Every structure is written in structure tokens, then in C-alpha cells.
Coordinates of C-alpha atoms in Angstrom, one line a residue:
Chain A
N1 CA 25.9 22.8 20.6
D2 CA 28.7 23.6 23.2
C3 CA 27.1 26.4 24.4
Y4 CA 23.8 24.9 25.6
S5 CA 25.6 21.8 26.9
Q6 CA 27.8 24.5 29.5
S7 CA 24.5 26.3 30.6
Y8 CA 22.4 23.1 31.0
P9 CA 24.1 20.7 32.3
Q10 CA 20.8 19.0 33.3
L11 CA 20.5 18.1 29.7
Y12 CA 23.1 15.2 30.4
E13 CA 20.6 13.5 32.7
P14 CA 18.3 11.4 30.7
G15 CA 21.9 9.9 29.3
Q16 CA 23.1 8.8 32.5
R17 CA 19.5 8.1 33.6
S18 CA 19.2 5.6 30.7
L19 CA 16.3 7.0 29.8
Y20 CA 16.2 6.4 26.0
F21 CA 17.7 3.2 26.1
S22 CA 16.4 1.1 28.8
K23 CA 13.9 -1.9 28.8
G24 CA 10.9 0.4 29.2
A25 CA 11.8 2.1 26.0
F26 CA 12.5 -1.0 24.4
I27 CA 9.3 -2.4 25.6
K28 CA 7.5 0.5 23.8
C29 CA 9.1 0.7 20.4
A30 CA 8.2 -3.3 20.5
L31 CA 4.8 -2.4 21.0
H32 CA 4.5 0.1 18.7
S33 CA 6.8 -2.0 15.9
C34 CA 3.9 -4.9 16.5
Y35 CA 0.8 -2.3 16.2
S36 CA 2.3 -1.0 13.0
S37 CA 3.0 -4.4 11.6
L38 CA -0.6 -5.3 12.3
V39 CA -1.6 -2.2 10.4
L40 CA 0.5 -2.7 7.3
F41 CA -0.9 -6.3 6.8
F42 CA -4.7 -6.0 7.9
V43 CA -5.3 -2.9 6.6
P44 CA -4.5 -3.2 2.6
Y45 CA -5.9 -7.3 3.2
A46 CA -9.3 -6.0 4.4
A47 CA -8.9 -3.1 1.3
V48 CA -8.5 -5.6 -1.5
R49 CA -9.9 -8.7 -0.2
D50 CA -13.5 -9.5 -2.9
S51 CA -12.5 -6.0 -4.3
V52 CA -11.9 -5.7 -7.9
S53 CA -10.3 -2.7 -9.8
T54 CA -12.0 0.0 -12.2
D55 CA -12.3 -2.1 -15.1
G56 CA -12.8 -5.3 -13.7
H57 CA -9.6 -7.1 -13.5
D58 CA -8.0 -8.9 -10.5
I59 CA -6.6 -6.4 -7.9
A60 CA -6.2 -9.0 -5.3
D61 CA -3.7 -11.2 -6.6
H62 CA -0.3 -11.8 -5.2
Q63 CA 1.9 -9.3 -7.0
S64 CA -0.4 -6.5 -6.9
F65 CA -1.1 -7.2 -2.9
A66 CA 2.6 -7.4 -2.5
L67 CA 3.2 -4.1 -4.2
L68 CA 0.4 -2.4 -1.9
T69 CA 2.0 -3.4 1.0
Q70 CA 5.0 -2.5 0.0
T71 CA 3.9 1.0 -1.0
C72 CA 2.5 1.4 2.4
L73 CA 5.3 0.3 4.2
T74 CA 7.8 2.6 2.2
V75 CA 5.4 5.9 2.9
T76 CA 4.9 4.7 6.3
V77 CA 8.1 5.0 7.2
C78 CA 9.1 8.3 5.3
V79 CA 6.4 10.1 6.9
Q80 CA 7.4 8.5 10.6
L81 CA 11.0 9.5 9.4
G82 CA 9.6 12.9 9.1
L83 CA 8.3 12.9 12.1
D84 CA 11.5 12.1 14.0
L85 CA 13.8 14.5 11.9
S86 CA 14.4 17.5 14.8
Y87 CA 15.8 19.7 11.8
W88 CA 14.9 20.1 8.5
T89 CA 18.0 21.1 6.1
A90 CA 18.2 20.6 2.5
V91 CA 20.3 17.4 2.7
N92 CA 17.6 16.5 5.3
H93 CA 14.7 17.3 2.5
L94 CA 16.6 15.5 -0.3
F95 CA 17.0 11.8 1.3
V96 CA 13.6 11.7 2.7
W97 CA 11.7 12.6 -0.4
G98 CA 14.5 11.1 -2.6
S99 CA 13.9 7.6 -0.8
L100 CA 10.5 8.0 -1.8
G101 CA 11.1 9.3 -5.2
M102 CA 13.7 6.4 -5.4
Y103 CA 11.4 3.7 -4.3
F104 CA 9.0 4.5 -6.8
L105 CA 11.6 5.1 -9.7
V106 CA 12.9 1.6 -9.1
T107 CA 9.8 -0.1 -8.7
F108 CA 8.5 0.9 -12.3
T109 CA 12.1 0.1 -13.4
M110 CA 12.0 -3.0 -12.3
Q111 CA 8.3 -3.9 -13.0
S112 CA 8.5 -2.6 -16.5
D113 CA 8.2 -4.1 -19.7
G114 CA 11.6 -3.5 -21.5
L115 CA 13.2 -5.2 -18.4
H116 CA 11.3 -8.1 -18.4
R117 CA 12.1 -8.8 -22.5
L118 CA 15.8 -8.4 -21.3
Y119 CA 15.6 -10.9 -18.2
A120 CA 12.4 -12.4 -17.8
S121 CA 12.9 -14.8 -15.0
S122 CA 14.7 -12.1 -12.8
F123 CA 11.4 -9.7 -13.4
P124 CA 8.3 -11.5 -13.4
F125 CA 6.5 -8.7 -12.0
V126 CA 5.7 -7.0 -14.9
G127 CA 3.1 -4.8 -15.3
T128 CA 2.2 -5.0 -11.6
A129 CA 3.1 -1.4 -10.7
H130 CA 1.2 0.0 -14.1
N131 CA -1.7 -1.8 -13.5
S132 CA -2.1 -1.6 -9.6
L133 CA -1.0 2.2 -9.0
D134 CA -3.7 3.7 -11.0
Q135 CA -6.7 2.7 -8.7
V136 CA -8.0 5.4 -6.3
T137 CA -8.4 2.9 -3.5
V138 CA -4.8 1.9 -3.8
W139 CA -3.6 5.5 -2.9
L140 CA -6.6 5.8 -0.4
T141 CA -5.4 2.2 1.3
V142 CA -1.6 3.7 1.4
L143 CA -3.1 7.1 2.9
L144 CA -5.2 5.3 5.5
T145 CA -2.0 3.2 6.6
A146 CA 0.3 6.1 6.9
V147 CA -2.1 7.8 8.8
L148 CA -2.9 5.0 11.3
C149 CA 0.6 4.1 12.1
V150 CA 1.8 7.7 12.6
L151 CA -1.2 9.5 14.2
P152 CA -1.1 7.9 17.8
V153 CA 3.0 8.8 17.7
V154 CA 2.1 12.2 17.6
V155 CA -1.0 12.1 19.9
H156 CA 1.6 10.2 22.2
R157 CA 4.4 12.7 22.0
F158 CA 1.8 15.7 22.3
L159 CA 0.3 14.9 25.0
F160 CA 3.6 13.7 27.0
M161 CA 5.0 17.1 26.4
Q162 CA 2.0 18.7 27.8
L163 CA 1.7 16.8 31.0
N164 CA 5.1 15.1 31.8
P165 CA 7.7 17.2 29.9
T166 CA 11.4 15.8 29.7
I167 CA 14.4 18.2 30.1
N168 CA 14.7 18.5 26.6
D169 CA 11.1 20.1 26.3
K170 CA 11.7 22.2 29.2
A171 CA 15.4 23.9 28.1
Q172 CA 15.0 27.4 26.9
P173 CA 17.3 29.3 25.1
P174 CA 18.9 32.5 26.4
P175 CA 15.9 34.9 26.2
P176 CA 17.6 38.1 24.2
R177 CA 14.6 37.9 21.6
R178 CA 11.9 38.4 24.5
R179 CA 13.9 41.2 26.3
A180 CA 14.1 43.2 22.6
R181 CA 10.1 42.8 22.9
I182 CA 9.8 44.2 26.3
R183 CA 12.0 46.8 25.6
R184 CA 10.5 48.5 22.7
S185 CA 12.4 51.9 23.3
S186 CA 13.7 52.6 20.0
T187 CA 14.3 50.4 16.7
R188 CA 18.0 50.6 16.7
C189 CA 19.9 48.2 18.5
S190 CA 23.2 49.2 19.9
G191 CA 25.2 47.2 22.2
Y192 CA 25.3 49.9 24.6
A193 CA 22.0 49.3 25.6
F194 CA 22.3 45.4 26.0
S195 CA 25.5 45.7 27.2
Y196 CA 24.1 45.9 31.0
A197 CA 21.7 42.8 30.7
Y198 CA 22.5 38.8 31.6
G199 CA 23.4 36.9 28.5
Y200 CA 24.6 39.7 26.1
G201 CA 28.6 39.5 26.6
D202 CA 29.2 37.3 23.7
L203 CA 26.7 39.4 21.8
V204 CA 28.8 42.4 22.5
T205 CA 31.9 41.8 22.4
S206 CA 31.6 39.3 19.1
K207 CA 30.8 42.3 16.4
R208 CA 27.6 40.4 15.2
F209 CA 24.8 43.0 16.3
L210 CA 26.6 45.3 13.8
R211 CA 25.4 43.5 10.6
R212 CA 21.8 42.7 9.3
P213 CA 20.9 39.7 10.9
V214 CA 19.8 37.1 7.9
P215 CA 17.0 35.6 9.3
L216 CA 18.2 32.0 9.5
R217 CA 15.0 30.6 10.5
S218 CA 11.7 30.1 8.2
A219 CA 7.8 30.0 9.8
G220 CA 6.2 27.2 11.1
S221 CA 8.0 26.9 14.5
T222 CA 7.0 29.3 16.8
P223 CA 5.0 27.6 19.6
A224 CA 2.0 28.9 21.1
G225 CA 2.6 26.6 24.3
R226 CA 4.8 27.0 27.4
S227 CA 7.2 24.9 26.0
A228 CA 9.9 26.6 24.0
A229 CA 11.6 26.1 20.9
F230 CA 14.4 24.1 21.9
R231 CA 13.1 20.7 21.3
P232 CA 15.2 18.0 20.1
A233 CA 14.1 14.5 20.6
G234 CA 16.7 12.7 19.2
R235 CA 19.7 13.6 17.9
S236 CA 20.4 17.3 16.1
A237 CA 21.7 16.4 12.6
G238 CA 21.9 20.5 11.8
Y239 CA 22.3 23.6 13.4
S240 CA 19.7 25.8 15.2
P241 CA 20.8 28.9 15.9
S242 CA 19.9 30.5 19.4
G243 CA 18.2 33.3 17.6
Q244 CA 19.3 36.8 15.9
Chain B
M1 CA 46.5 31.9 15.7
K2 CA 49.2 30.0 15.0
A3 CA 50.1 29.3 11.3
G4 CA 51.6 25.7 10.6
P5 CA 51.0 22.6 9.6
S6 CA 47.5 22.1 11.6
R7 CA 45.7 24.7 9.4
T8 CA 46.3 22.2 6.2
N9 CA 43.6 19.7 8.3
R10 CA 41.2 22.3 9.2
P11 CA 37.7 21.9 7.3
D12 CA 36.2 24.4 5.2
N13 CA 34.6 27.1 7.0
T14 CA 31.3 26.6 4.8
A15 CA 27.7 26.5 6.0
F16 CA 27.8 22.9 4.8
T17 CA 31.0 21.2 6.7
Q18 CA 30.7 23.7 9.6
Q19 CA 26.9 22.0 10.4
R20 CA 25.2 25.8 9.9
L21 CA 23.1 25.2 7.1
P22 CA 19.7 26.9 7.4
A23 CA 17.0 24.4 9.1
W24 CA 13.3 23.8 9.3
Q25 CA 13.0 22.7 13.0
P26 CA 8.9 21.6 12.9
I27 CA 7.8 21.4 16.9
L28 CA 4.6 19.7 17.9
S29 CA 3.2 22.7 19.2
A30 CA -0.1 22.9 20.0
G31 CA -1.2 25.8 17.1
I32 CA -0.3 22.7 14.5
V33 CA -1.2 19.4 16.3
I34 CA -4.5 20.1 17.1
P35 CA -5.8 22.0 14.1
G36 CA -3.9 19.7 11.9
F37 CA -6.1 16.8 13.4
T38 CA -9.1 18.2 13.0
L39 CA -8.5 19.1 9.2
I40 CA -7.3 15.6 8.8
G41 CA -10.8 14.4 10.9
L42 CA -13.0 16.5 8.3
A43 CA -11.4 15.4 5.4
F44 CA -11.2 11.7 6.4
I45 CA -15.0 11.6 7.5
G46 CA -15.4 13.3 3.7
V47 CA -13.4 10.8 1.8
G48 CA -15.4 8.0 4.1
V49 CA -18.6 9.4 3.1
A50 CA -17.8 9.2 -0.9
L51 CA -16.6 5.9 -0.5
F52 CA -19.4 4.6 1.5
V53 CA -22.0 6.1 -0.6
T54 CA -20.2 4.8 -3.4
S55 CA -20.0 1.0 -2.1
Q56 CA -23.7 1.1 -0.9
K57 CA -24.5 1.8 -4.6
I58 CA -22.5 -1.1 -6.4
T59 CA -24.5 -4.2 -6.5
D60 CA -23.1 -7.6 -6.4
L61 CA -25.0 -10.8 -6.3
E62 CA -23.6 -14.2 -5.0
I63 CA -24.7 -17.7 -6.4
D64 CA -23.2 -20.6 -4.8
Y65 CA -22.9 -24.1 -7.1
T66 CA -21.0 -26.1 -4.6
G67 CA -24.2 -28.8 -4.6
V68 CA -22.8 -29.5 -0.7
A69 CA -26.5 -29.4 0.5
A70 CA -29.0 -32.5 -1.4
T71 CA -31.3 -29.9 -2.4
S72 CA -29.0 -28.1 -4.4
P73 CA -29.3 -28.4 -7.9
C74 CA -25.4 -29.1 -8.5
F75 CA -25.6 -32.2 -5.8
K76 CA -25.9 -34.7 -8.6
C77 CA -22.4 -33.2 -9.9
T78 CA -20.2 -33.9 -6.7
S79 CA -20.1 -37.1 -6.7
F80 CA -16.6 -38.6 -8.3
A81 CA -18.2 -40.9 -10.6
A82 CA -20.1 -37.7 -12.8
E83 CA -18.1 -36.3 -15.9
N84 CA -19.3 -33.7 -18.2
C85 CA -22.0 -32.8 -15.6
M86 CA -24.3 -30.0 -16.1
C87 CA -26.4 -28.4 -13.7
Q88 CA -28.8 -25.4 -13.8
M89 CA -28.9 -22.5 -11.2
E90 CA -31.7 -20.4 -11.3
F91 CA -32.2 -16.9 -10.0
T92 CA -34.3 -13.6 -10.0
L93 CA -33.6 -10.1 -10.8
T94 CA -36.1 -7.3 -8.5
T95 CA -34.5 -4.5 -10.6
L96 CA -32.2 -3.9 -13.6
F97 CA -28.8 -5.0 -12.6
E98 CA -26.7 -2.0 -14.2
G99 CA -24.0 -2.7 -16.8
P100 CA -21.5 -3.3 -17.7
V101 CA -21.7 -6.3 -15.4
F102 CA -18.8 -8.3 -14.8
F103 CA -19.2 -12.3 -14.3
Y104 CA -16.6 -13.8 -12.4
Y105 CA -16.2 -17.3 -10.5
G106 CA -15.3 -17.5 -6.9
L107 CA -13.5 -19.8 -4.5
T108 CA -12.6 -20.1 -1.0
S109 CA -10.2 -21.9 0.9
Y110 CA -8.3 -22.1 -2.0
Y111 CA -4.5 -21.1 -1.1
Q112 CA -3.1 -20.0 -4.6
N113 CA -0.5 -18.2 -2.4
F114 CA 1.0 -21.3 -0.9
R115 CA 4.5 -20.9 -1.4
T116 CA 5.4 -24.0 -3.4
Y117 CA 2.5 -23.9 -5.1
G118 CA 3.2 -20.5 -5.8
V119 CA 6.9 -21.3 -7.5
S120 CA 5.4 -24.0 -9.5
K121 CA 5.3 -23.0 -12.9
D122 CA 8.0 -22.4 -15.7
G123 CA 8.3 -18.9 -17.4
Y124 CA 10.2 -20.1 -20.4
Q125 CA 8.0 -22.6 -21.3
L126 CA 5.5 -19.7 -20.8
S127 CA 7.0 -17.0 -22.9
G128 CA 7.4 -20.1 -25.8
D129 CA 11.0 -21.2 -25.3
T130 CA 10.7 -24.7 -27.0
Y131 CA 13.7 -25.7 -25.3
Y132 CA 11.5 -25.6 -22.1
F133 CA 9.3 -27.8 -23.9
N134 CA 11.1 -31.2 -23.7
N135 CA 13.5 -29.8 -20.7
P136 CA 10.7 -28.7 -18.3
Q137 CA 12.4 -27.0 -15.0
D138 CA 12.9 -28.7 -11.5
S139 CA 10.2 -26.1 -9.8
C140 CA 7.6 -27.5 -11.3
A141 CA 7.7 -31.0 -9.9
P142 CA 5.8 -33.1 -9.4
Y143 CA 4.1 -32.1 -12.4
Q144 CA 7.0 -31.9 -14.5
Y145 CA 6.7 -35.2 -16.4
D146 CA 4.1 -37.6 -16.6
S147 CA 4.1 -41.0 -15.5
N148 CA 5.7 -42.0 -19.0
N149 CA 8.2 -39.4 -18.6
N150 CA 7.0 -37.3 -21.1
P151 CA 7.4 -33.6 -20.3
I152 CA 4.5 -31.7 -19.6
V153 CA 3.6 -28.2 -20.8
P154 CA 2.2 -26.1 -19.4
C155 CA 4.2 -27.7 -16.4
G156 CA 3.6 -27.3 -12.3
S157 CA 0.7 -27.0 -10.3
I158 CA -0.4 -23.5 -11.0
A159 CA -1.5 -24.6 -14.6
N160 CA -2.4 -27.7 -13.5
S161 CA -5.0 -27.0 -11.3
M162 CA -6.8 -24.7 -13.9
F163 CA -10.3 -23.7 -13.5
S164 CA -12.4 -26.0 -15.6
D165 CA -16.2 -25.2 -15.2
T166 CA -17.7 -23.4 -17.9
F167 CA -20.6 -21.1 -17.7
Q168 CA -23.4 -20.1 -20.0
L169 CA -26.4 -17.3 -18.8
Y170 CA -29.8 -17.2 -19.9
Q171 CA -32.4 -15.0 -19.3
V172 CA -36.1 -16.4 -19.1
V173 CA -38.1 -14.6 -21.6
N174 CA -42.2 -16.0 -21.7
G175 CA -41.1 -19.1 -20.7
M176 CA -37.7 -19.4 -23.4
K177 CA -34.1 -19.6 -22.5
K178 CA -32.3 -16.3 -24.2
Q179 CA -28.7 -16.2 -24.1
V180 CA -26.7 -13.5 -22.5
P181 CA -23.5 -12.8 -24.4
L182 CA -20.1 -13.3 -22.2
D183 CA -17.3 -11.3 -23.8
G184 CA -14.3 -13.3 -22.9
K185 CA -12.1 -10.9 -24.7
G186 CA -9.4 -8.7 -22.4
I187 CA -10.2 -10.0 -19.3
A188 CA -6.4 -10.5 -18.4
W189 CA -4.0 -7.6 -17.9
W190 CA -2.8 -6.4 -20.9
T191 CA 0.9 -6.7 -19.6
D192 CA 0.1 -10.4 -19.4
Y193 CA -1.4 -11.0 -22.6
N194 CA 1.3 -9.2 -24.6
I195 CA 4.3 -9.2 -22.6
K196 CA 4.6 -11.8 -20.0
Y197 CA 3.0 -14.8 -22.0
S198 CA 3.6 -15.7 -25.6
N199 CA 2.9 -18.7 -28.3
P200 CA 5.4 -20.6 -29.5
A201 CA 6.1 -20.1 -33.0
L202 CA 4.1 -22.6 -35.7
V203 CA 5.7 -25.4 -37.2
N204 CA 4.6 -26.6 -40.8
G205 CA 1.6 -24.1 -40.2
S206 CA 0.3 -26.2 -37.4
F207 CA 0.1 -24.9 -33.5
A208 CA 0.0 -28.2 -32.6
N209 CA 3.0 -29.4 -33.8
A210 CA 4.9 -26.9 -31.9
F211 CA 4.0 -28.9 -28.7
S212 CA 4.8 -32.1 -29.9
G213 CA 6.9 -34.6 -28.0
T214 CA 4.8 -32.8 -25.1
V215 CA 1.6 -34.1 -23.0
K216 CA -0.9 -32.2 -21.6
P217 CA -1.3 -31.2 -17.7
V218 CA -2.3 -34.2 -15.8
N219 CA -5.6 -32.9 -15.1
W220 CA -6.8 -31.0 -18.0
S221 CA -9.0 -32.4 -20.1
K222 CA -7.8 -31.1 -23.6
P223 CA -4.2 -30.2 -24.2
V224 CA -3.0 -26.5 -24.0
Y225 CA -3.3 -26.0 -28.3
E226 CA -6.8 -26.9 -27.8
L227 CA -8.2 -24.4 -25.5
D228 CA -10.0 -22.2 -28.3
P229 CA -9.2 -23.8 -31.8
T230 CA -11.5 -21.3 -33.2
D231 CA -9.6 -18.2 -32.5
Q232 CA -5.8 -18.3 -32.4
A233 CA -5.4 -15.2 -30.6
N234 CA -7.2 -16.7 -27.8
N235 CA -5.3 -20.1 -28.2
G236 CA -2.9 -21.8 -26.0
F237 CA -0.6 -19.7 -23.7
L238 CA -2.6 -16.2 -24.6
N239 CA -5.6 -18.0 -23.8
Q240 CA -7.4 -15.5 -21.6
N241 CA -9.3 -17.9 -18.9
F242 CA -5.4 -19.6 -19.0
L243 CA -3.9 -16.2 -18.0
V244 CA -6.7 -14.8 -15.5
W245 CA -6.1 -18.0 -13.6
M246 CA -1.8 -18.3 -13.8
R247 CA -2.2 -14.4 -12.0
Q248 CA -2.1 -16.3 -8.7
A249 CA -4.3 -14.8 -6.2
A250 CA -3.4 -13.0 -3.0
L251 CA -5.9 -14.5 -0.2
P252 CA -7.5 -18.0 0.1
K253 CA -10.9 -16.4 -0.9
F254 CA -10.7 -15.1 -4.2
Q255 CA -12.5 -14.0 -7.3
K256 CA -11.6 -14.2 -11.0
L257 CA -12.9 -12.3 -14.0
Y258 CA -14.7 -15.1 -16.5
G259 CA -16.4 -12.2 -18.8
R260 CA -18.3 -9.0 -19.5
I261 CA -22.4 -8.8 -19.9
A262 CA -22.1 -5.5 -21.9
E263 CA -23.4 -6.5 -25.4
G264 CA -26.5 -6.4 -27.6
D265 CA -29.9 -6.5 -25.5
Y266 CA -27.9 -6.2 -22.3
A267 CA -25.4 -3.2 -22.6
Q268 CA -27.6 -1.3 -20.1
G269 CA -27.6 -4.5 -18.0
L270 CA -29.3 -7.0 -16.9
P271 CA -33.1 -6.5 -16.9
A272 CA -35.4 -7.2 -14.1
G273 CA -36.4 -10.8 -14.7
N274 CA -35.4 -14.5 -13.9
Y275 CA -32.4 -15.8 -15.2
T276 CA -30.9 -19.8 -15.8
L277 CA -27.2 -20.5 -14.9
L278 CA -26.0 -23.1 -16.8
I279 CA -22.6 -24.6 -15.4
N280 CA -20.5 -27.6 -16.7
Y281 CA -19.7 -28.9 -13.2
S282 CA -16.0 -30.3 -13.6
Y283 CA -13.7 -28.9 -10.9
P284 CA -13.7 -30.7 -8.0
V285 CA -13.2 -28.7 -4.3
I286 CA -15.7 -30.1 -1.7
S287 CA -12.7 -32.7 -1.0
F288 CA -10.8 -29.7 0.5
G289 CA -14.0 -28.3 2.1
G290 CA -13.9 -25.3 -0.5
T291 CA -16.9 -23.6 -1.9
K292 CA -17.4 -22.1 -5.6
K293 CA -19.8 -19.4 -6.3
V294 CA -20.7 -17.0 -9.5
V295 CA -20.4 -13.5 -8.7
L296 CA -22.0 -10.5 -11.1
S297 CA -21.5 -7.4 -10.1
N298 CA -21.0 -3.7 -11.5
V299 CA -17.7 -1.2 -10.8
S300 CA -17.2 2.2 -10.3
W301 CA -14.4 4.8 -9.8
M302 CA -13.6 3.1 -6.4
G303 CA -13.5 -0.9 -8.3
G304 CA -15.7 -3.6 -6.6
K305 CA -17.6 -3.2 -3.7
N306 CA -15.9 -2.8 -0.6
Q307 CA -17.3 -1.4 2.7
F308 CA -14.0 -1.6 4.5
L309 CA -12.3 1.4 3.1
G310 CA -15.4 3.6 3.3
I311 CA -15.9 2.5 7.3
A312 CA -12.5 2.6 8.0
Y313 CA -11.8 6.4 7.2
L314 CA -15.0 7.1 9.1
V315 CA -14.0 5.7 12.0
I316 CA -10.5 7.4 11.8
G317 CA -11.8 10.5 10.6
S318 CA -14.2 10.8 13.9
L319 CA -11.5 9.1 16.1
C320 CA -9.3 12.1 14.9
I321 CA -11.7 15.0 15.9
V322 CA -12.4 13.3 19.2
M323 CA -8.8 13.1 19.8
A324 CA -8.3 16.6 18.6
M325 CA -10.7 17.8 21.3
V326 CA -9.5 15.6 23.8
M327 CA -5.8 17.2 23.6
L328 CA -7.2 21.0 23.2
I329 CA -8.9 20.5 26.8
I330 CA -5.7 18.8 27.9
Y331 CA -3.3 21.6 26.7
A332 CA -6.0 23.9 28.1
K333 CA -6.2 23.0 31.5
Y334 CA -2.5 22.6 31.4
K335 CA -2.0 25.9 30.5
F336 CA -4.1 27.7 32.4
T337 CA -2.7 25.3 35.7
D338 CA 0.8 26.6 34.3
D339 CA -0.2 30.1 34.0
D340 CA -1.3 30.2 37.6
E341 CA 1.5 28.6 39.0
D342 CA 3.7 31.7 36.9
M343 CA 1.9 33.7 39.0

């Protein structure tokens, strides 16, 4: 937000140095796409090759294979998207889970018996979703594809955060929480106690400390490592409060 | 703040419009990533072991009967002059082949997924619309009209190339051949049989009359209304073998269900012994370098025999655990180096 932008002008450096939109970044993106494309085709290919369904019927037919690859793709994209989202607000939850849900809803509707009866030539995939999405191997293939596409990204990001942290990883918010813990003198916080410490001017003059703070951040985000809680790798869609 | 016209343009001071929505911020911290990878690795190894063990227990038997080699019993059927040629392949089972046993025919180098081949059919004809019997769609070309300009039913390349070999399986018991019954019912998808395809209505009580004015596909030996004269529910477009063939395969090496062995003396499976497969060889594949085979297989909760998923899960699970350890080492090394620097 605007406070961070003024206190940490180094955050503008990646933009000026074209760190995130350069030939190198593009080549990395292209390589990741190539790898994902190969995984998204060859894993379903190998999984249904010479295989049959649990009641002996065909599972390697053209329509089932297309549906399987499509499902792998959608789930992988949603998982990768979830990984890239920095802030999960209610709106983000709605759109990510909603996308996945809409995909299955539309697939089952388009491949239903009713629509085929109405417009036979437009809906030739009748019965495919029903017949192939109840196979355990289909879901295991989807899971395997999603994991194969996303986990290398997680490893890459984690290792780079440890070995070569960018300015975004290093930037830390002002530390009122840490100081409050160290002090431990009384459980009642008064404006007077904080007014002598650096960075509390706004807090004291804004009267916010008088009201009981509402916890705005739920669990799961306290880091154990040295990189602190400020980590937007992309655009932040929501607002992350600086800790009250 | 001055009141005035500018006040009316202010957005509402709600959490949504001022971007103050409560947010959860996932962070790739070591406390989450490393245990997460370990858990995923262990789960994948568990699933991989289950898949691999199950796949090993499934038995399948392939009998190639293309007849390329001169010593093969079906070699005599490979010449073009041979018509209605019968050949016999023999095989032996050393242990009980547990049932229900599924009987497939398999083809290789057969590209049912070729684009122009795949669209070469008339969905209206196949759903029993008689208008299209006399006016097949252009997508069926060149199997739309025959040389005398008669419309072909069912038109198109997929229907024309229907697999025409038939099989009979016998067990040799005390020198006598005992037929193993092959159940051909229900081998196609329920939706194909009941929804997607339907026969035209009878004309004057006769099924053949519904197809008057049309001719059979070029490569077929009998017209579509004679595919199974004994059972009207299996005749015409609803013939199970026809439906199985029309469900085009995605890959050039495929197998299609021909029948089920699950009745009578063979309800428990095929007992050990000598078997003879009698084949009516009429489908030519050698000209394009394909092969034909018969596959006998049983199934389990994961479907047919497929080693790939089990091995893939085991490999990925192990890799996850290895990566978790690598990340832990790197993280620990850099954390302790950093702590030293801070002091």
C-alpha cells in the first residue's frame, strides 16, 4: 500500500530493472509451459494406454481421453492459480473454487442425455463424463498431473527464496508486534508506553489502539524462517493489514 | 473535509470497495513446504504401492494372429484371394485365469484418431432419421454414395472400416473341443446403446424395408439390418459390435471389447488347460503394417493392467521425499549461516 511504497523505495527497483518482464523471465515461463504441456498430454496418454475401465468397457476412446486431458488441465491451472494468489479473500475463493465447479457443471450438462436428445449433432459427447469420471484411475491421473506440474514451481520458489531472496522477500513491515512481545511489562497497552518508540506516531494519534483490535489474519501464515510475512510475488488483490 | 459536489463521487467506505477484505495470505515458509512435501511423498508412495500390487495381480494374455510369419497358422489367410478363411490359434493356460474374463480384439498402427476419419460419419443417420438415409451428409465422403449413386447407410469411413473378424473359443478337454460361451451383450456403453444411436422404425413390419433405397457400405459383407437377424435388440445400428467400433479410439494401439466369459462352467474363469481360438479372418491389416491380436484380461478396482500409474506414483513420491530432505538441508544451512551473521 502507499505506506510501504514510501518507506521502502527499494521496492521500485525490480520494475526499473525489468526483473519480472525480461527475456530471461519470458524464457523461464516458456520452459515451464513446455514442460507442463508435455506432462499434460503424456501422463494421461500413458495412464489410459492399453487400459480398460472397471467393468471392462473402453476408457481409451477419443472422447474419454479428451475429457481426461481437459480435466487434468483445468485442475492444474486452478492449483497453479491458487499458488500464485497472494491474498485469498472471499472473492478469490469464489472465483477459484467457482471456476472448478463451473467446469464440472458445464461438462456434465453438455454431456448429459437431455441436451443430446434436443440437439444431437451439437452434443456428440453424450455419456462421456458419466462413464469416465467414475473411474479411480482417471482421478489419480488428474492428481498426478497437477502435482507434477505444480510441485516443481513450489520447489523452485522456495529454494530461490532461501538462496537468493528478492527485495520483496526481504522487505519487512514495521515491527510493533515483536516489540510488544519483548516488553511484556503489562498486558494493558497504553498509548503512552508506545509513544516513545519509533514508528508509533500514527498509531497513537489515530486512536485505533483504544478499540479492541479485530484479528484480520487467520492462521497459516506465520513464517518460521527468516523471511517475514511480507511476500507479494505478484499483484496484491487485497489488503494485508500490517498487524494489529 | 469540505462538503460539496465531490462528496457524491466518493466510493462507499465498505470493506469491499476500499479493499480491506479479510484475507488469508499463504506463504511458502519452511514450516509448511517441507512437511507438506513429506506428507505428499508418503501418500503418493502408499498409493503407488497399492496400484502397483493390484496391477501385478491382473493377468492378461495376448495372442497375435496377424499371420505375418509363414509358420503362423493364420498365414494362409493373409493372401488377398482368401475369402471366408478360418484359422486356428492354440494356446495353453498353466493356471486358472480368474474371472470374469474379458475378451478383446486389438489393433496396432490403426489411426482411428485421424481427423478426417473421425468426422466421417452421419450422426443423423445413426439416430434413425430416415431423411438422411437418402441424403447422407457430405462429411461422409467418399463413402457417401456408391458407384451407382445409391446412398450408403451407414455412411462414412468409420462405419465402412468396421472390424469383421469373428472368434470362437474352445477348450480342449480329453481331445474334444468344448465351446467357451462368449457373452456379447452390454459390451458397448449404456449411453451409446440407449441414447446416442437408435434404429429407424419398422416399415410394413419389416426392418429391411426401413432401409430400402440404400446400399450397404462398400467393405461390408452384409447390410446393417442383417448384423444380427436372430435378435432385433442387437440388430441394425444397435448392434453391440457396431457400437463398440463406432466409439473411435484415441491412440493408434487400441483394444476393443468383443465379449465376456462369465457364464456356465467358466463363471469362475478359465481353468488351466489347452485352448483353441477359431478365427474367421477377413479384416486386412498387413497392407498398412498393422497387427491384429486377441487379448484376454481380467479387471480390478483400477481397471485393466497398467503399470504406469503405480510406477509413476512411486517415483514421484520418492522424489518428493528426496526434495523435502534437500530443501531441509538447504534451509537449515542458510538459516544457521544467517543467524551467525546477525550476531
